Coordinates of C-alpha atoms in Angstrom, one line a residue:
X1 CA -96.3 -23.6 -14.1
X2 CA -94.8 -24.4 -10.7
X3 CA -92.5 -26.9 -12.4
X4 CA -91.2 -24.2 -14.7
X5 CA -90.6 -21.7 -11.9
X6 CA -88.7 -24.3 -9.8
X7 CA -86.6 -25.4 -12.7
X8 CA -82.8 -25.5 -11.9
X9 CA -81.4 -26.5 -15.2
X10 CA -79.9 -29.9 -14.1
X11 CA -82.4 -32.4 -15.5
X12 CA -81.9 -34.8 -18.4
X13 CA -83.4 -32.4 -21.0
X14 CA -80.9 -29.6 -20.5
X15 CA -77.5 -31.3 -19.9
X16 CA -75.7 -28.5 -21.8
X17 CA -76.0 -25.8 -19.1
X18 CA -78.4 -23.0 -18.2
X19 CA -80.9 -21.4 -20.5
X20 CA -78.7 -18.2 -20.7
X21 CA -75.9 -19.8 -22.7
X22 CA -73.8 -18.7 -25.7
X23 CA -76.0 -16.2 -27.6
X24 CA -77.7 -15.0 -24.5
X25 CA -74.4 -14.6 -22.7
X26 CA -73.1 -12.4 -25.5
X27 CA -76.2 -10.3 -25.4
X28 CA -75.9 -9.8 -21.6
X29 CA -72.2 -8.9 -22.0
X30 CA -73.2 -5.9 -24.1
X31 CA -75.4 -4.4 -21.4
X32 CA -73.6 -5.3 -18.3
X33 CA -70.1 -4.5 -16.9
X34 CA -67.4 -6.9 -18.0
X35 CA -66.5 -9.6 -15.6
X36 CA -63.0 -10.3 -14.4
X37 CA -61.1 -13.1 -16.2
X38 CA -60.9 -16.2 -14.2
X39 CA -57.5 -16.4 -12.4
X40 CA -55.3 -19.3 -13.4
X41 CA -53.7 -21.2 -10.6
X42 CA -50.0 -20.7 -9.9
X43 CA -49.1 -24.2 -10.7
X44 CA -50.8 -24.0 -14.1
X45 CA -48.9 -20.7 -14.8
X46 CA -45.6 -22.3 -14.0
X47 CA -46.5 -25.2 -16.3
X48 CA -47.2 -22.8 -19.2
X49 CA -43.9 -20.8 -18.5
X50 CA -42.0 -24.1 -18.5
X51 CA -43.5 -25.0 -21.8
X52 CA -42.5 -21.6 -23.3
X53 CA -38.9 -21.8 -22.2
X54 CA -36.3 -22.5 -25.0
X55 CA -35.2 -26.1 -24.7
X56 CA -31.5 -25.1 -24.3
X57 CA -32.2 -23.4 -21.0
X58 CA -33.2 -26.6 -19.4
X59 CA -29.8 -28.2 -20.2
X60 CA -27.3 -28.5 -17.3
X61 CA -24.2 -26.4 -17.3
X62 CA -22.0 -29.3 -18.4
X63 CA -23.9 -29.7 -21.7
X64 CA -24.1 -26.0 -22.2
X65 CA -20.4 -25.8 -21.7
X66 CA -19.8 -28.4 -24.4
X67 CA -22.0 -26.5 -26.8
X68 CA -20.4 -23.1 -26.1
X69 CA -16.8 -24.2 -26.4
X70 CA -17.6 -25.3 -30.0
X71 CA -18.6 -21.8 -31.1
X72 CA -16.7 -21.0 -34.4
X73 CA -15.1 -17.6 -33.5
X74 CA -14.7 -14.8 -31.0
X75 CA -17.6 -12.8 -32.4
X76 CA -19.9 -15.8 -31.8
X77 CA -18.6 -16.2 -28.3
X78 CA -19.1 -12.5 -27.5
X79 CA -22.7 -12.6 -28.9
X80 CA -23.5 -15.7 -26.8
X81 CA -22.1 -14.1 -23.7
X82 CA -24.7 -11.3 -24.0
X83 CA -27.6 -13.8 -23.7
X84 CA -27.6 -14.1 -19.9
X85 CA -25.4 -14.1 -16.9
X86 CA -25.5 -17.9 -16.9
X87 CA -24.1 -18.0 -20.4
X88 CA -21.5 -15.5 -19.6
X89 CA -20.4 -17.5 -16.5
X90 CA -20.2 -20.7 -18.5
X91 CA -18.3 -19.1 -21.4
X92 CA -15.8 -17.5 -19.0
X93 CA -14.9 -20.9 -17.6
X94 CA -13.9 -22.2 -21.0
X95 CA -10.2 -22.3 -21.3
X96 CA -8.7 -21.1 -24.6
X97 CA -7.0 -24.5 -25.0
X98 CA -10.4 -26.2 -24.6
X99 CA -12.1 -24.4 -27.5
X100 CA -12.9 -26.5 -30.5
X101 CA -12.4 -24.7 -33.8
X102 CA -13.3 -26.0 -37.2
X103 CA -10.6 -25.5 -39.9
X104 CA -10.7 -21.9 -41.0
X105 CA -8.7 -19.3 -42.8
X106 CA -10.0 -16.6 -40.6
X107 CA -7.3 -14.1 -39.7
X108 CA -8.7 -13.8 -36.2
X109 CA -7.6 -17.3 -35.4
X110 CA -4.0 -16.4 -36.4
X111 CA -3.9 -13.4 -34.0
X112 CA -5.6 -15.1 -31.1
X113 CA -3.6 -15.2 -27.8
X114 CA -0.8 -12.9 -28.8
X115 CA -1.6 -10.4 -26.1
X116 CA -2.3 -7.2 -28.0
X117 CA -5.0 -5.7 -25.9
X118 CA -5.0 -3.6 -22.7
X119 CA -7.8 -3.2 -20.3
X120 CA -8.1 -1.0 -17.2
X121 CA -11.0 -1.3 -14.7
X122 CA -11.4 1.3 -12.0
X123 CA -13.8 1.8 -9.1
X124 CA -17.3 0.7 -9.6
X125 CA -16.5 -0.6 -13.1
X126 CA -14.3 -3.3 -11.6
X127 CA -16.5 -6.2 -11.0
X128 CA -16.5 -10.0 -11.5
X129 CA -19.0 -9.6 -14.3
X130 CA -16.8 -7.1 -16.1
X131 CA -13.8 -9.3 -15.7
X132 CA -15.7 -12.2 -17.2
X133 CA -16.7 -10.1 -20.1
X134 CA -13.1 -9.0 -20.7
X135 CA -12.0 -12.6 -20.6
X136 CA -14.6 -13.7 -23.2
X137 CA -14.4 -10.6 -25.4
X138 CA -10.6 -10.3 -25.8
X139 CA -9.9 -14.0 -26.4
X140 CA -10.8 -13.6 -30.1
X141 CA -9.4 -10.1 -30.7
X142 CA -5.7 -10.5 -30.2
X143 CA -5.6 -11.7 -26.7
X144 CA -5.4 -9.7 -23.4
X145 CA -1.8 -8.6 -22.7
X146 CA -2.2 -6.0 -19.9
X147 CA -4.8 -5.9 -17.2
X148 CA -5.1 -3.2 -14.5
X149 CA -7.7 -3.2 -11.7
X150 CA -7.8 -0.2 -9.4
X151 CA -9.8 0.9 -6.4
X152 CA -12.4 -1.8 -6.1
X153 CA -13.6 -4.2 -3.4
X154 CA -16.0 -6.0 -5.7
X155 CA -13.7 -8.3 -7.5
X156 CA -13.1 -11.8 -6.2
X157 CA -11.7 -15.1 -7.2
X158 CA -14.6 -15.7 -9.7
X159 CA -13.5 -12.8 -11.9
X160 CA -9.8 -13.7 -11.9
X161 CA -10.6 -17.3 -12.6
X162 CA -12.3 -16.1 -15.8
X163 CA -9.2 -14.0 -16.7
X164 CA -6.9 -17.0 -16.0
X165 CA -9.0 -19.3 -18.2
X166 CA -9.6 -16.9 -21.1
X167 CA -6.4 -14.9 -21.2
X168 CA -3.4 -17.2 -21.1
X169 CA -1.5 -14.5 -23.1
X170 CA -1.6 -12.1 -20.1
X171 CA 1.9 -10.5 -19.6
X172 CA 1.2 -7.6 -17.3
X173 CA -1.1 -7.6 -14.2
X174 CA -1.5 -4.5 -12.0
X175 CA -3.7 -4.5 -8.8
X176 CA -3.9 -1.2 -6.9
X177 CA -6.0 -0.8 -3.8
X178 CA -8.0 -4.0 -4.2
X179 CA -8.5 -5.3 -0.7
X180 CA -10.9 -8.1 -1.7
X181 CA -8.2 -9.9 -3.7
X182 CA -6.8 -12.9 -1.9
X183 CA -4.1 -15.5 -2.6
X184 CA -6.6 -17.8 -4.5
X185 CA -6.9 -15.2 -7.3
X186 CA -3.1 -15.1 -7.8
X187 CA -3.0 -18.9 -7.7
X188 CA -5.6 -19.1 -10.5
X189 CA -3.6 -16.6 -12.5
X190 CA -0.4 -18.6 -12.0
X191 CA -2.0 -21.8 -13.1
X192 CA -2.9 -20.5 -16.6
X193 CA -0.9 -17.3 -17.3
X194 CA 2.6 -18.7 -17.6
X195 CA 3.7 -15.8 -19.8
X196 CA 3.3 -13.3 -17.1
X197 CA 6.2 -10.8 -17.1
X198 CA 5.2 -8.0 -14.9
X199 CA 3.3 -8.0 -11.6
X200 CA 2.4 -4.9 -9.7
X201 CA 0.6 -5.2 -6.3
X202 CA -0.2 -2.1 -4.3
X203 CA -2.4 -1.9 -1.1
X204 CA -3.6 -5.5 -1.4
X205 CA -3.6 -6.5 2.3
X206 CA -5.2 -10.0 1.7
X207 CA -2.4 -11.3 -0.5
X208 CA 0.3 -13.2 1.4
X209 CA 3.4 -15.2 0.7
X210 CA 1.2 -18.1 -0.6
X211 CA 0.1 -16.1 -3.6
X212 CA 3.5 -14.7 -4.5
X213 CA 5.1 -18.1 -4.2
X214 CA 2.5 -19.5 -6.6
X215 CA 3.4 -16.8 -9.1
X216 CA 7.1 -17.5 -8.7
X217 CA 6.7 -21.2 -9.3
X218 CA 4.5 -21.1 -12.3
X219 CA 5.6 -17.8 -14.1
X220 CA 9.3 -18.2 -14.8
X221 CA 9.3 -15.3 -17.3
X222 CA 8.6 -12.8 -14.5
X223 CA 10.9 -9.8 -15.1
X224 CA 9.4 -7.0 -13.0
X225 CA 7.8 -7.2 -9.6
X226 CA 6.4 -4.3 -7.5
X227 CA 5.1 -4.8 -4.0
X228 CA 3.7 -1.8 -2.1
X229 CA 1.9 -1.6 1.2
X230 CA 1.1 -5.3 1.3
X231 CA 1.4 -6.1 5.0
X232 CA 1.3 -9.9 4.7
X233 CA 4.1 -10.3 2.2
X234 CA 7.5 -11.1 3.7
X235 CA 10.8 -12.7 3.2
X236 CA 9.3 -16.1 2.1
X237 CA 8.0 -14.4 -1.1
X238 CA 11.3 -12.9 -2.0
X239 CA 13.1 -16.2 -1.4
X240 CA 10.6 -18.0 -3.7
X241 CA 11.2 -15.3 -6.4
X242 CA 15.0 -15.7 -6.0
X243 CA 14.7 -19.5 -6.5
X244 CA 12.3 -19.6 -9.5
X245 CA 12.3 -16.2 -11.4
X246 CA 15.8 -16.2 -12.9
X247 CA 14.9 -13.5 -15.4
X248 CA 13.8 -10.9 -12.8
X249 CA 15.3 -7.5 -13.8
X250 CA 13.3 -5.1 -11.7
X251 CA 12.2 -5.2 -8.1
X252 CA 10.4 -2.5 -6.1
X253 CA 9.5 -3.0 -2.5
X254 CA 7.8 -0.3 -0.5
X255 CA 6.1 -0.2 2.9
X256 CA 6.2 -3.9 3.6
X257 CA 6.9 -4.4 7.3
X258 CA 7.5 -8.1 7.1
X259 CA 10.3 -7.7 4.5
X260 CA 13.8 -7.7 6.0
X261 CA 17.4 -8.6 5.5
X262 CA 16.8 -12.3 4.9
X263 CA 14.6 -11.8 1.9
X264 CA 16.4 -8.9 0.4
X265 CA 19.9 -10.5 0.8
X266 CA 18.7 -13.8 -0.7
X267 CA 17.1 -12.1 -3.7
X268 CA 20.1 -9.9 -4.5
X269 CA 22.7 -12.6 -4.1
X270 CA 20.8 -15.1 -6.2
X271 CA 20.0 -12.7 -9.1
X272 CA 23.2 -10.7 -9.2
X273 CA 23.7 -11.3 -12.9
X274 CA 20.3 -10.2 -14.1
X275 CA 18.8 -7.7 -11.7
X276 CA 19.1 -4.1 -13.1
X277 CA 16.6 -2.0 -11.2
X278 CA 16.2 -2.0 -7.4
X279 CA 14.0 0.3 -5.3
X280 CA 13.8 -0.3 -1.5
X281 CA 11.6 2.1 0.4
X282 CA 10.5 2.2 4.1
X283 CA 11.4 -1.4 4.8
X284 CA 13.2 -2.9 7.8
X285 CA 16.6 -3.7 6.4
X286 CA 19.9 -3.0 8.1
X287 CA 23.6 -2.5 7.1
X288 CA 23.8 -6.2 6.1
X289 CA 21.5 -5.7 3.1
X290 CA 23.4 -2.6 1.9
X291 CA 26.6 -4.6 2.1
X292 CA 25.0 -7.3 0.0
X293 CA 23.9 -4.8 -2.5
X294 CA 27.4 -3.4 -2.8
X295 CA 28.9 -6.8 -3.2
X296 CA 26.4 -8.6 -5.5
X297 CA 24.8 -5.7 -7.4
X298 CA 27.0 -6.3 -10.4
X299 CA 24.2 -5.7 -13.0
X300 CA 22.3 -3.0 -11.1
X301 CA 22.0 0.1 -13.2
X302 CA 19.3 2.0 -11.3
X303 CA 19.2 1.9 -7.4
X304 CA 16.8 3.8 -5.1
X305 CA 17.1 3.8 -1.4
X306 CA 14.3 5.7 0.4
X307 CA 13.4 6.0 4.1
X308 CA 15.8 3.3 5.4
X309 CA 15.8 4.3 9.0
X310 CA 17.5 1.2 10.3
X311 CA 20.5 1.5 8.0
X312 CA 23.5 3.5 9.4
X313 CA 26.6 5.1 7.9
X314 CA 28.4 1.8 8.2
X315 CA 26.0 0.2 5.7
X316 CA 26.2 2.9 3.1
X317 CA 30.0 3.0 3.5
X318 CA 30.2 -0.8 3.0
X319 CA 27.9 -0.5 -0.1
X320 CA 30.3 1.9 -1.8
X321 CA 33.5 0.4 -0.5
X322 CA 32.6 -3.1 -1.8
X323 CA 33.0 -1.8 -5.3
X324 CA 30.6 -4.2 -6.8
X325 CA 28.2 -1.6 -8.3
X326 CA 30.2 -1.3 -11.4
X327 CA 27.2 -1.0 -13.7
X328 CA 25.4 1.5 -11.6
X329 CA 24.5 4.7 -13.5
X330 CA 21.6 6.2 -11.4
X331 CA 21.4 6.4 -7.6
X332 CA 18.7 8.0 -5.5
X333 CA 19.0 8.3 -1.7
X334 CA 16.2 10.0 0.2
X335 CA 15.6 10.4 3.9
X336 CA 18.5 8.1 5.0
X337 CA 20.4 9.1 8.1
X338 CA 23.1 6.8 7.1
X339 CA 24.1 8.9 4.2
X340 CA 26.9 11.0 5.5
X341 CA 30.0 12.7 4.1
X342 CA 32.1 9.6 4.7
X343 CA 29.6 7.2 3.0
X344 CA 29.0 9.6 0.2
X345 CA 32.7 9.7 -0.6
X346 CA 32.9 5.9 -0.5
X347 CA 30.0 5.7 -3.0
X348 CA 31.8 8.1 -5.3
X349 CA 34.9 6.0 -5.3
X350 CA 33.2 2.7 -5.6
X351 CA 30.7 3.5 -8.4
X352 CA 32.9 4.3 -11.3
X353 CA 30.2 4.7 -13.9
X354 CA 27.7 6.7 -11.9
X355 CA 26.1 9.4 -14.0
X356 CA 23.0 10.5 -12.1
X357 CA 22.7 11.2 -8.4
X358 CA 19.8 12.5 -6.3
X359 CA 20.3 13.3 -2.7
X360 CA 17.2 14.4 -0.8
X361 CA 16.5 15.1 2.9
X362 CA 19.9 13.7 4.0
X363 CA 20.7 16.0 6.9
X364 CA 24.2 14.8 7.5
X365 CA 25.6 15.6 4.0
X366 CA 27.7 18.8 4.0
X367 CA 29.9 20.7 1.7
X368 CA 32.9 18.5 2.5
X369 CA 31.2 15.3 1.5
X370 CA 29.7 16.9 -1.6
X371 CA 33.0 18.1 -2.8
X372 CA 34.7 14.8 -2.1
X373 CA 32.0 12.9 -3.9
X374 CA 32.0 15.0 -7.1
X375 CA 35.8 14.7 -7.2
X376 CA 35.7 10.9 -6.9
X377 CA 32.7 10.3 -9.2
X378 CA 34.5 11.1 -12.5
X379 CA 31.6 10.0 -14.7
X380 CA 28.9 12.0 -12.9
X381 CA 26.8 14.2 -15.2
X382 CA 23.7 15.0 -13.3
X383 CA 23.5 16.0 -9.6
X384 CA 20.3 16.9 -7.8
X385 CA 20.3 18.2 -4.2
X386 CA 17.0 18.6 -2.4
X387 CA 16.4 19.8 1.2
X388 CA 20.1 19.1 2.1
X389 CA 20.4 22.0 4.6
X390 CA 24.1 21.7 5.3
X391 CA 25.0 22.5 1.7
X392 CA 26.1 26.0 1.1
X393 CA 27.7 28.1 -1.7
X394 CA 31.0 26.5 -0.9
X395 CA 29.7 23.0 -1.7
X396 CA 28.1 24.2 -4.9
X397 CA 31.3 25.8 -6.1
X398 CA 33.2 22.6 -5.2
X399 CA 30.7 20.6 -7.2
X400 CA 31.5 22.8 -10.2
X401 CA 35.0 21.4 -10.3
X402 CA 33.7 18.2 -11.8
X403 CA 32.4 17.5 -15.3
X404 CA 28.7 18.0 -14.4
X405 CA 26.3 18.7 -17.2
X406 CA 23.3 19.4 -15.0
X407 CA 23.1 20.8 -11.4
X408 CA 19.8 21.2 -9.5
X409 CA 19.5 22.8 -6.0
X410 CA 16.0 22.7 -4.5
X411 CA 15.0 24.0 -1.1
X412 CA 18.5 24.0 0.4
X413 CA 18.2 26.6 3.1
X414 CA 21.9 26.5 3.9
X415 CA 22.6 28.5 0.8
X416 CA 23.0 32.1 2.0
X417 CA 23.5 35.3 0.0
X418 CA 26.8 36.7 1.2
X419 CA 30.2 37.0 -0.3
X420 CA 32.6 34.1 0.3
X421 CA 36.1 33.6 -0.8
X422 CA 36.1 31.2 -3.6
X423 CA 39.1 29.4 -5.1
X424 CA 40.2 30.1 -8.6
X425 CA 38.4 27.5 -10.6
X426 CA 38.7 26.6 -14.2
X427 CA 35.6 27.5 -16.1
X428 CA 33.0 24.7 -15.9
X429 CA 32.5 24.3 -19.7
X430 CA 30.5 21.1 -19.3
X431 CA 27.5 22.5 -17.4
X432 CA 24.5 22.9 -19.7
X433 CA 21.6 23.1 -17.2
X434 CA 21.3 24.9 -13.8
X435 CA 18.3 24.8 -11.6
X436 CA 17.9 26.7 -8.3
X437 CA 14.4 26.4 -6.9
X438 CA 12.9 27.4 -3.6
X439 CA 16.2 28.4 -1.9
X440 CA 15.1 31.4 0.0
X441 CA 18.6 32.6 0.9
X442 CA 19.9 32.5 -2.7
X443 CA 20.6 36.0 -4.1
X444 CA 22.6 38.1 -6.5
X445 CA 25.9 37.3 -4.9
X446 CA 25.4 33.5 -5.2
X447 CA 24.2 33.9 -8.8
X448 CA 27.2 36.0 -9.8
X449 CA 29.5 33.4 -8.2
X450 CA 27.9 30.4 -9.9
X451 CA 27.5 32.2 -13.2
X452 CA 31.1 33.2 -13.3
X453 CA 32.1 29.6 -14.0
X454 CA 29.2 28.5 -16.3
X455 CA 29.6 30.1 -19.7
X456 CA 28.0 27.2 -21.7
X457 CA 24.6 27.2 -20.0
X458 CA 21.6 26.4 -22.2
X459 CA 18.9 25.7 -19.7
X460 CA 18.4 28.0 -16.7
X461 CA 15.7 27.7 -14.0
X462 CA 15.6 30.2 -11.2
X463 CA 12.2 29.6 -9.6
X464 CA 10.8 31.1 -6.4
X465 CA 13.8 33.2 -5.6
X466 CA 12.8 36.5 -4.1
X467 CA 16.4 37.5 -3.4
X468 CA 17.5 37.9 -7.0
X469 CA 17.0 41.1 -9.1
X470 CA 17.6 42.3 -12.6
X471 CA 21.3 43.2 -12.0
X472 CA 22.1 39.8 -10.6
X473 CA 20.7 37.9 -13.6
X474 CA 22.2 40.4 -16.1
X475 CA 25.7 39.2 -15.1
X476 CA 24.8 35.6 -15.7
X477 CA 23.2 36.5 -19.1
X478 CA 26.3 38.2 -20.2
X479 CA 28.5 35.3 -19.3
X480 CA 26.4 32.7 -21.1
X481 CA 28.2 32.4 -24.4
X482 CA 26.5 29.3 -25.8
X483 CA 23.0 31.0 -26.0
X484 CA 20.2 30.2 -23.6
X485 CA 17.4 27.9 -25.0
X486 CA 15.1 27.4 -22.0
X487 CA 14.6 29.9 -19.2
X488 CA 12.3 29.7 -16.2
X489 CA 12.1 32.7 -13.9
X490 CA 8.7 31.9 -12.4
X491 CA 7.7 33.4 -9.1
X492 CA 10.8 35.7 -8.9
X493 CA 8.8 38.6 -7.6
X494 CA 11.5 41.3 -7.8
X495 CA 12.2 40.9 -11.5
X496 CA 11.1 43.7 -13.9
X497 CA 10.8 44.3 -17.6
X498 CA 14.5 45.1 -17.8
X499 CA 15.6 41.4 -17.3
X500 CA 13.2 40.3 -20.0
X501 CA 14.5 43.0 -22.4
X502 CA 18.1 42.0 -21.7
X503 CA 17.3 38.4 -22.1
X504 CA 15.6 39.0 -25.4
X505 CA 18.4 41.1 -26.8
X506 CA 21.3 38.8 -25.7
X507 CA 19.7 35.4 -26.3
X508 CA 16.7 36.1 -28.5
X509 CA 18.3 34.2 -31.4
X510 CA 18.4 30.9 -29.4
X511 CA 15.6 31.2 -26.9
X512 CA 12.8 28.7 -27.4
X513 CA 11.1 28.4 -24.0
X514 CA 10.4 31.2 -21.5
X515 CA 8.4 31.0 -18.3
X516 CA 7.6 34.2 -16.4
X517 CA 4.6 32.9 -14.4
X518 CA 4.0 34.9 -11.2
X519 CA 6.4 37.7 -12.0
X520 CA 4.0 40.5 -11.2
X521 CA 6.2 43.3 -12.3
X522 CA 6.3 42.1 -15.9
X523 CA 4.2 44.2 -18.3
X524 CA 3.5 44.7 -21.9
X525 CA 7.0 46.1 -22.5
X526 CA 8.4 42.6 -22.0
X527 CA 6.0 41.2 -24.6
X528 CA 7.0 43.9 -27.1
X529 CA 10.7 43.0 -26.6
X530 CA 10.0 39.3 -27.0
X531 CA 8.0 40.0 -30.1
X532 CA 10.9 42.0 -31.7
X533 CA 13.8 39.6 -30.8
X534 CA 12.8 36.0 -30.1
X535 CA 12.4 34.5 -33.5
X536 CA 12.5 30.8 -32.4
X537 CA 10.3 31.1 -29.3
X538 CA 7.7 28.3 -29.2
X539 CA 6.6 28.2 -25.6
X540 CA 5.7 31.3 -23.6
X541 CA 4.1 31.5 -20.1
X542 CA 3.2 35.0 -18.8
X543 CA 0.5 33.7 -16.3
X544 CA -0.3 36.1 -13.4
X545 CA 1.7 38.9 -15.0
X546 CA 0.5 42.5 -15.6
X547 CA -0.3 41.8 -19.3
X548 CA -3.0 43.7 -21.2
X549 CA -4.6 43.6 -24.6
X550 CA -1.8 45.9 -25.9
X551 CA 0.8 43.3 -25.0
X552 CA -1.0 40.5 -27.0
X553 CA -1.3 42.9 -29.9
X554 CA 2.5 43.4 -29.9
X555 CA 3.0 39.7 -29.6
X556 CA 0.7 39.0 -32.6
X557 CA 2.8 41.4 -34.7
X558 CA 6.1 39.9 -33.7
X559 CA 8.8 38.1 -35.5
X560 CA 8.3 34.6 -33.9
X561 CA 7.3 32.1 -36.6
X562 CA 6.5 29.1 -34.5
X563 CA 4.8 30.0 -31.2
X564 CA 3.0 26.8 -30.2
X565 CA 2.1 27.2 -26.5
X566 CA 0.9 30.4 -24.9
X567 CA -0.4 30.9 -21.3
X568 CA -1.9 34.1 -20.1
X569 CA -3.8 32.5 -17.2
X570 CA -4.7 34.8 -14.4
X571 CA -4.1 38.0 -16.3
X572 CA -7.1 40.1 -15.2
X573 CA -6.6 42.9 -17.7
X574 CA -7.0 40.8 -20.8
X575 CA -10.4 41.3 -22.3
X576 CA -12.5 40.6 -25.4
X577 CA -10.3 43.1 -27.4
X578 CA -7.6 40.5 -27.5
X579 CA -9.8 38.1 -29.5
X580 CA -8.4 39.1 -33.0
X581 CA -4.8 38.9 -31.6
X582 CA -5.4 35.5 -30.2
X583 CA -6.9 34.3 -33.5
X584 CA -3.8 35.6 -35.4
X585 CA -1.5 33.8 -32.9
X586 CA -3.7 30.8 -33.2
X587 CA -2.4 30.1 -36.7
X588 CA 0.5 28.3 -35.1
X589 CA -0.7 27.6 -31.6
X590 CA -1.5 24.1 -30.4
X591 CA -2.1 25.1 -26.7
X592 CA -3.7 28.2 -25.2
X593 CA -4.5 28.9 -21.6
X594 CA -6.9 31.7 -20.8
X595 CA -8.2 30.5 -17.5
X596 CA -9.1 33.1 -14.9
X597 CA -9.2 35.9 -17.6
X598 CA -12.5 37.1 -16.3
X599 CA -12.9 39.9 -18.9
X600 CA -13.1 37.5 -21.7
X601 CA -16.8 36.6 -22.3
X602 CA -18.1 33.2 -23.0
X603 CA -19.2 34.1 -26.5
X604 CA -15.6 35.1 -27.3
X605 CA -14.3 31.9 -25.9
X606 CA -16.8 30.0 -28.0
X607 CA -15.6 31.9 -31.1
X608 CA -12.0 31.0 -30.3
X609 CA -12.8 27.4 -29.8
X610 CA -14.6 27.4 -33.2
X611 CA -11.8 29.2 -35.1
X612 CA -8.8 27.6 -33.4
X613 CA -9.8 24.1 -34.0
X614 CA -6.2 22.8 -34.0
X615 CA -5.5 24.3 -30.6
X616 CA -6.3 22.9 -27.2
X617 CA -7.8 25.8 -25.2
X618 CA -8.1 25.9 -21.4
X619 CA -10.7 28.4 -20.2

């Protein structure tokens, strides 16, 4: 008995374990709480995980690279890229030229690398991972032709290396506000994307002459270059472009403090036979560069000079007097103190084929210079004057002596409403479009003087002119014999229903576009007159006018057969009662604006949206 009590289960007769084994253990497990499973050691767990891993994951990147570059088509590559980040990274490093394809009649192989696709990545969506995905995904679907990256600091050389390797067909690259991009990214692009034709860099402070020079040396097809607010790009970049990019047709340089005469002069003199569009804004160039433009700009058709504070009258005079801009058809000069009466006249004489001219914020241009310019520029068709405060009615009348087709006067405070002796002019039969906007001194007297010589007007815009009234416009309407097609009288606060009724009766047969936005004295009577007389009207804006449901009822019963755009935004008296009238008008409408019409309920809006399914409704 003592032997049995002291038994420990470790003698020769019981080598298999304790008495409570197997069956007894199962029995005990029923009546007792379950015990925790024995914890496996960490090393053993890692061993099991290693055994469960697919064998391909243990391969080094070099072997995986060789496998993935032999995938049969773009679909297979895209599917493989979704497996893991590692596979995506390896695939994005496979150059298109290194892919091994088996003989196939697949159409996809024929289209590959032709550059059909466009991708734009903005903000948080612009990452290296996304660029890698774009590189892999587009390679088998026509090839990436255009890439735009905007507003991101998360893209680096890794993403652009993938683009370079996978998208040799890239022709257009645009980088806006991407401070993390450095020269290495452009260098990678230049090594592979030799077909690049257009490069647009804006607010990329980390890119310097090194990156631009690499593009110039390796991308001979570059035809368009835009550099804006890139502080580390200077003359060396432009000199490299001049040496290597002999097909460059367009150059835009803005807010680059390190660009000066040396770079601009070299570029323009070297590419004088191909360069067609030049825009120079807020850079440190002097009269020397303007003289070079005037002498070597033989092929330039579009020239913009903006904010050139270090260029004087001498430079602009030399540019025009050199008479080399014989192909120039469009010229824009903004905020340049060197643009004076003398230099403007020289430009008119030296640019024989100039058709469009915009002069803005040039405070030294007066009536004398404007008259001399329009007399000398015999081919001039379109003239725009903005914030030129020395221009008065005399200068405007002098400009009408020419063969202008379009005249625009915006915010010229020198135009005053008082009678002036005007010379007897031959009627300006060529003028088709007249715009006077934001000239606070412009009134009925000015309008009568200008309208007296313009009988062939078709487009008339008188916007924000508080000095004109019904009687002033009536004289102009009577004198227009060709028939007005587009009329904009927005924010002319002193106009009433009479001017609309006169307009509808005199020009209702030709009028197609009418804008009365902000004319607070326009009421339902105007809509009734429009409805009765304007057969061809297709665009009507009566926003912020005193229009009610009755006016829309009259319009819905009108003679117009093709009204496509209607805006009644900000008309507080329009209510739910207008719903049937809007539905009837909606048979032809493609655009309807009922914003800030607070008496129209949401249920009526939903009904309009449902019924007018062809029409875009703003509410």
